[in-house]
Coordinates of C-alpha atoms in Angstrom, one line a residue:
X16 CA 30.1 51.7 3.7
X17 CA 28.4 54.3 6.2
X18 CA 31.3 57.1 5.7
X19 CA 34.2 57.5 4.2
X20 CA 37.3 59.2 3.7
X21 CA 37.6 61.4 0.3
X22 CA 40.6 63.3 -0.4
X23 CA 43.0 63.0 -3.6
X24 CA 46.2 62.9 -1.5
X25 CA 45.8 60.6 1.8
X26 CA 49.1 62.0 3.0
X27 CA 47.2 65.4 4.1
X28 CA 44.0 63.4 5.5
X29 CA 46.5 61.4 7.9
X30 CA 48.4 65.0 9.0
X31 CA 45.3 66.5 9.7
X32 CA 43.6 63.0 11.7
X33 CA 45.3 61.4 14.2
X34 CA 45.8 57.8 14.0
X35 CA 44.1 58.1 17.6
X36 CA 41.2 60.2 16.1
X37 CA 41.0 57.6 13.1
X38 CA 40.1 54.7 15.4
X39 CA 38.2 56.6 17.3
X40 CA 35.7 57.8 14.2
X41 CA 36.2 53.9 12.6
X42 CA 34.3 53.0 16.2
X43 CA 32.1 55.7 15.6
X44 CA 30.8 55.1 12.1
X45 CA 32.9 52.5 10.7
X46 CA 35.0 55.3 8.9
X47 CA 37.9 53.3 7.4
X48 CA 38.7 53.7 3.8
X49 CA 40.1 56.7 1.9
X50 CA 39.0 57.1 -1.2
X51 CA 40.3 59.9 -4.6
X52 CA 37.9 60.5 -7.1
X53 CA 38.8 58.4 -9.6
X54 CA 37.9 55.3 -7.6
X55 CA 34.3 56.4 -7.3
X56 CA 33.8 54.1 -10.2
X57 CA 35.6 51.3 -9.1
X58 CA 33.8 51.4 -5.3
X59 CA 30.4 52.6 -6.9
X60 CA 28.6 49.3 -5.1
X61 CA 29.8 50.2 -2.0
X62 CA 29.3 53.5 -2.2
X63 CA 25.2 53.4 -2.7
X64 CA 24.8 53.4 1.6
X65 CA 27.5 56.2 2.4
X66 CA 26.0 58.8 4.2
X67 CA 28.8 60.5 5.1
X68 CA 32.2 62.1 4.2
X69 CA 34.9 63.0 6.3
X70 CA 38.0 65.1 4.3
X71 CA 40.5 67.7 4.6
X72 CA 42.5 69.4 2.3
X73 CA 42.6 68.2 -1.4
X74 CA 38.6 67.6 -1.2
X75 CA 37.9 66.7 -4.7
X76 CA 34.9 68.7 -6.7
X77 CA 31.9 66.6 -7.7
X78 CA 29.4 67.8 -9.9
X79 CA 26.0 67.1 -8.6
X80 CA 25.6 64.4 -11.8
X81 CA 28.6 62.8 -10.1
X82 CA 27.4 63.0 -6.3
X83 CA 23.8 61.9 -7.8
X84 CA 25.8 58.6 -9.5
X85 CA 28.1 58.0 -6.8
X86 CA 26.6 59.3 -3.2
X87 CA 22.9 58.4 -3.6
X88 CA 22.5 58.3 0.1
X89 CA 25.1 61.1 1.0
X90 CA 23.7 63.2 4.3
X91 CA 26.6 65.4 5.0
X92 CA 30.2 66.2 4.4
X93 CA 32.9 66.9 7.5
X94 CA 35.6 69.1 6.2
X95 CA 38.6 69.0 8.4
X96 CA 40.1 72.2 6.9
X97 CA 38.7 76.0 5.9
X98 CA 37.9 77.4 2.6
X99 CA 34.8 75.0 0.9
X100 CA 34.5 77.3 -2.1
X101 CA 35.9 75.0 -4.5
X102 CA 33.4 72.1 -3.5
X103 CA 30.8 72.7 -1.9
X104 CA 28.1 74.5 -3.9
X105 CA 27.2 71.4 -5.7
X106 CA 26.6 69.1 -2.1
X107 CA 24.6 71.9 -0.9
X108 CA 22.2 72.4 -3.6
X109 CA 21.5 68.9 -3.2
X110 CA 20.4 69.0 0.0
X111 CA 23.5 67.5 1.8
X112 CA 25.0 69.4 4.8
X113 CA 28.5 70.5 4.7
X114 CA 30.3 71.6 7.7
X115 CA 33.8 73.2 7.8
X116 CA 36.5 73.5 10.4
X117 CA 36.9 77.5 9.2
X118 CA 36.8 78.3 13.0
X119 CA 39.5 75.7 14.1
X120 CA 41.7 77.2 11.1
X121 CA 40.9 80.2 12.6
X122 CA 42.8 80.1 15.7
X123 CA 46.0 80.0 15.4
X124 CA 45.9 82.8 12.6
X125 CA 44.3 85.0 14.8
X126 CA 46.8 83.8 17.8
X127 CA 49.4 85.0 14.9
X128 CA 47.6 88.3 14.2
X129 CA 47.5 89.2 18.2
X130 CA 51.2 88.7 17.8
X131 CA 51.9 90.5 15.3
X132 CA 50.0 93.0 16.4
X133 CA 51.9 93.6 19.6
X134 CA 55.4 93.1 18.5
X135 CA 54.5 96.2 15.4
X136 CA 53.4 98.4 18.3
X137 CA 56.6 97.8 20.2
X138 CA 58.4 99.0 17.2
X139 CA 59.9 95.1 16.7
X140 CA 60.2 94.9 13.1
X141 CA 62.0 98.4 12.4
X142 CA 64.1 97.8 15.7
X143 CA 65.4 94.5 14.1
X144 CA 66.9 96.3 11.2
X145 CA 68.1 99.2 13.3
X146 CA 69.8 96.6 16.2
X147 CA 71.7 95.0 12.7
X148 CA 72.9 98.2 10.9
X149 CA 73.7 100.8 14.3
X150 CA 74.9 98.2 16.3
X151 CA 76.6 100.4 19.0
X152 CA 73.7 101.9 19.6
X153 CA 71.9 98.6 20.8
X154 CA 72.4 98.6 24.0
X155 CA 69.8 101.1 24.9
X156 CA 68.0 101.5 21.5
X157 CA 64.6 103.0 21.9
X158 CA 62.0 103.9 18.5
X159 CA 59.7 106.2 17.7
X160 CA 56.4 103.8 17.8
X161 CA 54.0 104.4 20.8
X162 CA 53.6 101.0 21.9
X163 CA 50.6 99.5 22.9
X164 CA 48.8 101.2 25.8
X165 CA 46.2 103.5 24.5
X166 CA 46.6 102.7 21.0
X167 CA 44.1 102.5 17.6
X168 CA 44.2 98.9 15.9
X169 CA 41.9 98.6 12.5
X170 CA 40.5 95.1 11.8
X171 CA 39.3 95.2 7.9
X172 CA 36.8 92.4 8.1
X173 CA 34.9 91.0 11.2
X174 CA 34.5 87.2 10.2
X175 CA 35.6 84.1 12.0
X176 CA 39.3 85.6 12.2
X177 CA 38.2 88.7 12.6
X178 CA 36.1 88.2 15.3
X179 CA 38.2 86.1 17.2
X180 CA 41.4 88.8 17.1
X181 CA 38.9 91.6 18.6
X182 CA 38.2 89.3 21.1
X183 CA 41.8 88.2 21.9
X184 CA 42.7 92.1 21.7
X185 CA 40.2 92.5 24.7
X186 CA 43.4 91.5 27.2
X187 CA 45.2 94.5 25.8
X188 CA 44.6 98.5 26.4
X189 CA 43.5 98.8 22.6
X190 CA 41.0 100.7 20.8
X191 CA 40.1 98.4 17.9
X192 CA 38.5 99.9 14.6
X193 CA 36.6 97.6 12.8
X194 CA 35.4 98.0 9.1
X195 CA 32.9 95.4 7.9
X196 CA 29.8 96.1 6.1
X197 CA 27.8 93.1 6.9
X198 CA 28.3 93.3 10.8
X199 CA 25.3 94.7 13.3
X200 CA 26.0 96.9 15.6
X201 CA 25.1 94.4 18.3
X202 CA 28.0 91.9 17.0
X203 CA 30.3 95.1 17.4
X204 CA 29.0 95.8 20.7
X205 CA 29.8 92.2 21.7
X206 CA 33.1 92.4 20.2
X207 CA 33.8 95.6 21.5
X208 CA 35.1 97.2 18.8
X209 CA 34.0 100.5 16.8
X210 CA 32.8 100.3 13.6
X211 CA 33.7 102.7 10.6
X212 CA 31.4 103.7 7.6
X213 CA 34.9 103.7 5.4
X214 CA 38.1 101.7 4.8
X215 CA 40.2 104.7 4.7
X216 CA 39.6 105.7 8.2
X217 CA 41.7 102.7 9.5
X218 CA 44.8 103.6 7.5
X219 CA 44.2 107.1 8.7
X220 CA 43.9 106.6 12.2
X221 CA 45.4 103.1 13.7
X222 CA 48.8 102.3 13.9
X223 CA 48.3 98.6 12.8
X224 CA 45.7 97.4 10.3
X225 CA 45.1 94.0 10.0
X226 CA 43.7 92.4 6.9
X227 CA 41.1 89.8 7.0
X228 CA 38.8 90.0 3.7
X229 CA 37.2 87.2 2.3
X230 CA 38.8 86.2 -1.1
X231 CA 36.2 86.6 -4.1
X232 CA 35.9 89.1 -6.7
X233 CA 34.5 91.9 -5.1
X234 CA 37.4 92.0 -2.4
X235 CA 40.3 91.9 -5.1
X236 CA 42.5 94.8 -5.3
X237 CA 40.2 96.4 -2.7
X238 CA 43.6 97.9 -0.5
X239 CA 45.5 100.3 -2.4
X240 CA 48.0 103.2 -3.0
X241 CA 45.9 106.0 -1.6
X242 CA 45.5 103.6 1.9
X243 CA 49.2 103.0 2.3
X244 CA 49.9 106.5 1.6
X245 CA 47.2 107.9 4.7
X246 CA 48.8 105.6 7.4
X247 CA 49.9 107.2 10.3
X248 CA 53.7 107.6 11.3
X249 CA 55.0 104.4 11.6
X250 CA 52.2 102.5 11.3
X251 CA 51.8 98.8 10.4
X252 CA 49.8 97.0 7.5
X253 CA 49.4 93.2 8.2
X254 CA 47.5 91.0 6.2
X255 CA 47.1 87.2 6.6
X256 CA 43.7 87.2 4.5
X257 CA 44.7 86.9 1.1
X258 CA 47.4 88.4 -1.2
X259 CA 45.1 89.5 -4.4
X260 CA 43.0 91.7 -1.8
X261 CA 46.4 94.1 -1.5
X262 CA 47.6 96.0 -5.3
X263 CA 51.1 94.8 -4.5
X264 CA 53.0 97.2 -6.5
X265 CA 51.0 100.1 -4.9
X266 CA 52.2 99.1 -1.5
X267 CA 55.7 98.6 -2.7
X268 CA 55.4 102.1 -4.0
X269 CA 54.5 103.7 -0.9
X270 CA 56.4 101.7 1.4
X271 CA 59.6 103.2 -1.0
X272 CA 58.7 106.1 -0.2
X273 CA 58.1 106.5 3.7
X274 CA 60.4 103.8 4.8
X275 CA 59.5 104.0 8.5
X276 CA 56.1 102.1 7.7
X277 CA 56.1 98.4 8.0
X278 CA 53.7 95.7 6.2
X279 CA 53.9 92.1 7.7
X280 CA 52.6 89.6 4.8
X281 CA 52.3 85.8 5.3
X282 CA 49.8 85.9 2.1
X283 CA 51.3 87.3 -1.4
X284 CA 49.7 87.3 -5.0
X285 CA 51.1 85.2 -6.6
X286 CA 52.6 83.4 -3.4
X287 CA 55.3 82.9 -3.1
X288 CA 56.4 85.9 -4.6
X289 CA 58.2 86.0 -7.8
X290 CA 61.7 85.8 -7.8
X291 CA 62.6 89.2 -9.0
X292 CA 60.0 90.7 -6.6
X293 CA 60.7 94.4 -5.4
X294 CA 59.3 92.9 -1.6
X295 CA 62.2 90.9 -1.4
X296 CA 64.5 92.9 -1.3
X297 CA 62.6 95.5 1.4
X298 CA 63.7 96.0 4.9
X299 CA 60.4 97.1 5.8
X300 CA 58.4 94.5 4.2
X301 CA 58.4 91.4 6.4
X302 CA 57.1 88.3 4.3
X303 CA 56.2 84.9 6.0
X304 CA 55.5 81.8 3.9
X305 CA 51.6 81.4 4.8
X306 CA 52.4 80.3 8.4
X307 CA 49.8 82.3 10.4
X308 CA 46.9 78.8 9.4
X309 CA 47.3 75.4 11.6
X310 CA 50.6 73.5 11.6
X311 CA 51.5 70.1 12.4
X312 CA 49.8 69.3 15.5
X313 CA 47.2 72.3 15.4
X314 CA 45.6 70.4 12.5
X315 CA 44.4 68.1 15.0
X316 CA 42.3 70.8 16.0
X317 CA 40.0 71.0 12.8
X318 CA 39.5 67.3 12.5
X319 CA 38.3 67.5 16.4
X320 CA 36.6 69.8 15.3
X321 CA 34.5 67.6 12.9
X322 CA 34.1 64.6 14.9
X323 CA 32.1 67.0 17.4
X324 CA 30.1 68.3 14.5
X325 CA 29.4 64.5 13.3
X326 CA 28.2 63.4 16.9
X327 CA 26.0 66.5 16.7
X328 CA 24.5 66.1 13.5
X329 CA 23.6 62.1 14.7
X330 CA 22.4 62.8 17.4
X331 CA 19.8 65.2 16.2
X332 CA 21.7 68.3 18.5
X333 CA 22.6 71.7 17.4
X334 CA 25.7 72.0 15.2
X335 CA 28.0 75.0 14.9
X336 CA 29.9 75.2 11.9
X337 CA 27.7 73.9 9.0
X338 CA 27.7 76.4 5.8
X339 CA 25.0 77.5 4.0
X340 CA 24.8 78.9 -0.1
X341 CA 24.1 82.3 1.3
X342 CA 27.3 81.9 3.5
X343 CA 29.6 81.3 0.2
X344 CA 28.8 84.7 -0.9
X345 CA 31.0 86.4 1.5
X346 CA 33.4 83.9 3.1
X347 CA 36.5 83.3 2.6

């Protein structure tokens, strides 16, 4: 077999690749069967010619032992999905490419950050409460946020999603605040946004933050008490990078105590949150159940994604999304 499919539940490789896409890779590269780990043993003949993987979500880990045993000829691995933390280190230090679908991921969560972005200017989320509880006053209810025109917006993190919100932002009369460490200034120049030396300075002086950390050790915990407590006047914290980045119960704390700020979460820690969570029961905390990645037919996207990638790799032409063991050590 010259590829195939590894994942431990099929059900998400089929969501993710169309039944078109399916046949269209099984003409490509004879891509049929879909394999879990625990038939590497019973396939092992077949197996000694695969070159390539194709997988999504549920990617099992292999030790490098096990891809030595099982994937003698292995070449590369197409991951329909984001996040290759939890398997990729061992392909890579064996040689074999691995390629992810991060920027396809990345999409519709920055299409869901723009959103968000706008509506918090507009004063939606604190309007919403205020239409429910002064109801006679709805007809011509104005708030005290400054809308959009003119207005600061900090981006903590300048990755894929990052990246991609600063450029979507460009349609709007925005100045966007960035804070990221490992971008140039020429990527900010491209991007047009301004950098700033501290994290601080975007709680201080934007009336939306916007999370977008990579998830490892060094980020966790990394938004706190102090932050929350410097935002300006009803100013809005969202974060769709990953709940363990934010110290929950500081942001409860200061979100108690200036009501009119707003924090827009579709990541928690733990997630969902627990069930006698203090964020559940806040008007100003607005929680979404990790909606802002690909749904239903935006997973087609990533696997796309992938079957461009494969075409490139084979035919010897630049690729854009393969990862590196120097990329692990600050993506998400």
């Amino acid at each position: 077999m010259k590829a195939i499919y590894l994942v431990e539940n099929p059900g998400s490789l089929k969501a993710v690749y169309s039944a078109e896409l399916r046949e269209e890779l099984k003409a490509l590269c004879g891509v049929d069967t879909i394999l879990s780990k625990g038939q590497l043993e019973e396939y092992r003949e077949q197996l000694t010619d695969t070159e390539y993987i194709f997988s999504t979500w549920t990617m099992p880990a292999l030790s490098e032992e096990q891809i030595a045993e099982y994937l003698p000829s292995l070449k590369a691995v197409f991951y329909a999905a984001g996040s290759v933390q939890a398997f990729a280190r061992p392909f890579l230090n064996r040689g074999i490419q691995v390629f992810s679908a991060w920027a396809a991921n990345a999409v519709p969560v920055a299409e869901y950050t723009v959103a968000q972005i706008i509506l918090a200017n507009k004063g939606f989320f604190r309007n919403v409460q205020i239409c429910k509880t002064r109801r006679s006053e709805c007809g011509r209810l104005t708030t005290s946020h400054r809308g959009n025109y003119g207005c600061s917006v900090g981006l903590i993190g300048c990755g894929m999603i990052g990246s991609l919100v600063a450029e979507m932002l460009k349609a709007y009369h925005l100045k966007v605040l960035a804070y990221d460490p490992f971008m140039s200034a020429e990527k900010a120049a491209r991007l047009g946004v301004e950098q700033v030396d501290d994290l601080m300075t975007l709680f201080k002086e934007c009336t939306v933050v916007s999370n977008h950390l990579a998830n490892n050790a060094q980020t966790k915990g990394m938004i706190h008490y102090d932050m929350f407590a410097a935002m300006t006047d009803y100013g809005t914290f969202i974060n769709t990078g990953r709940g363990a980045q934010v110290v929950e119960a500081d942001m409860v704390r200061a979100l108690s105590e200036r009501p009119t700020l707003t924090a827009v979460l579709d990541v928690t820690d733990p997630e969902p949150p627990l069930a006698d969570s203090p964020m559940l029961e806040m008007d100003n905390i607005i929680l979404t159940s990790h909606i802002a990645g690909s749904q239903q037919d935006e997973f087609h996207r990533m696997s796309e994604y992938m079957k461009d990638e494969y075409l490139a790799f084979v035919n010897d032409q630049p690729t854009k999304y393969s990862v590196t063991l120097k990329m692990l050590e600050t993506m998400a």
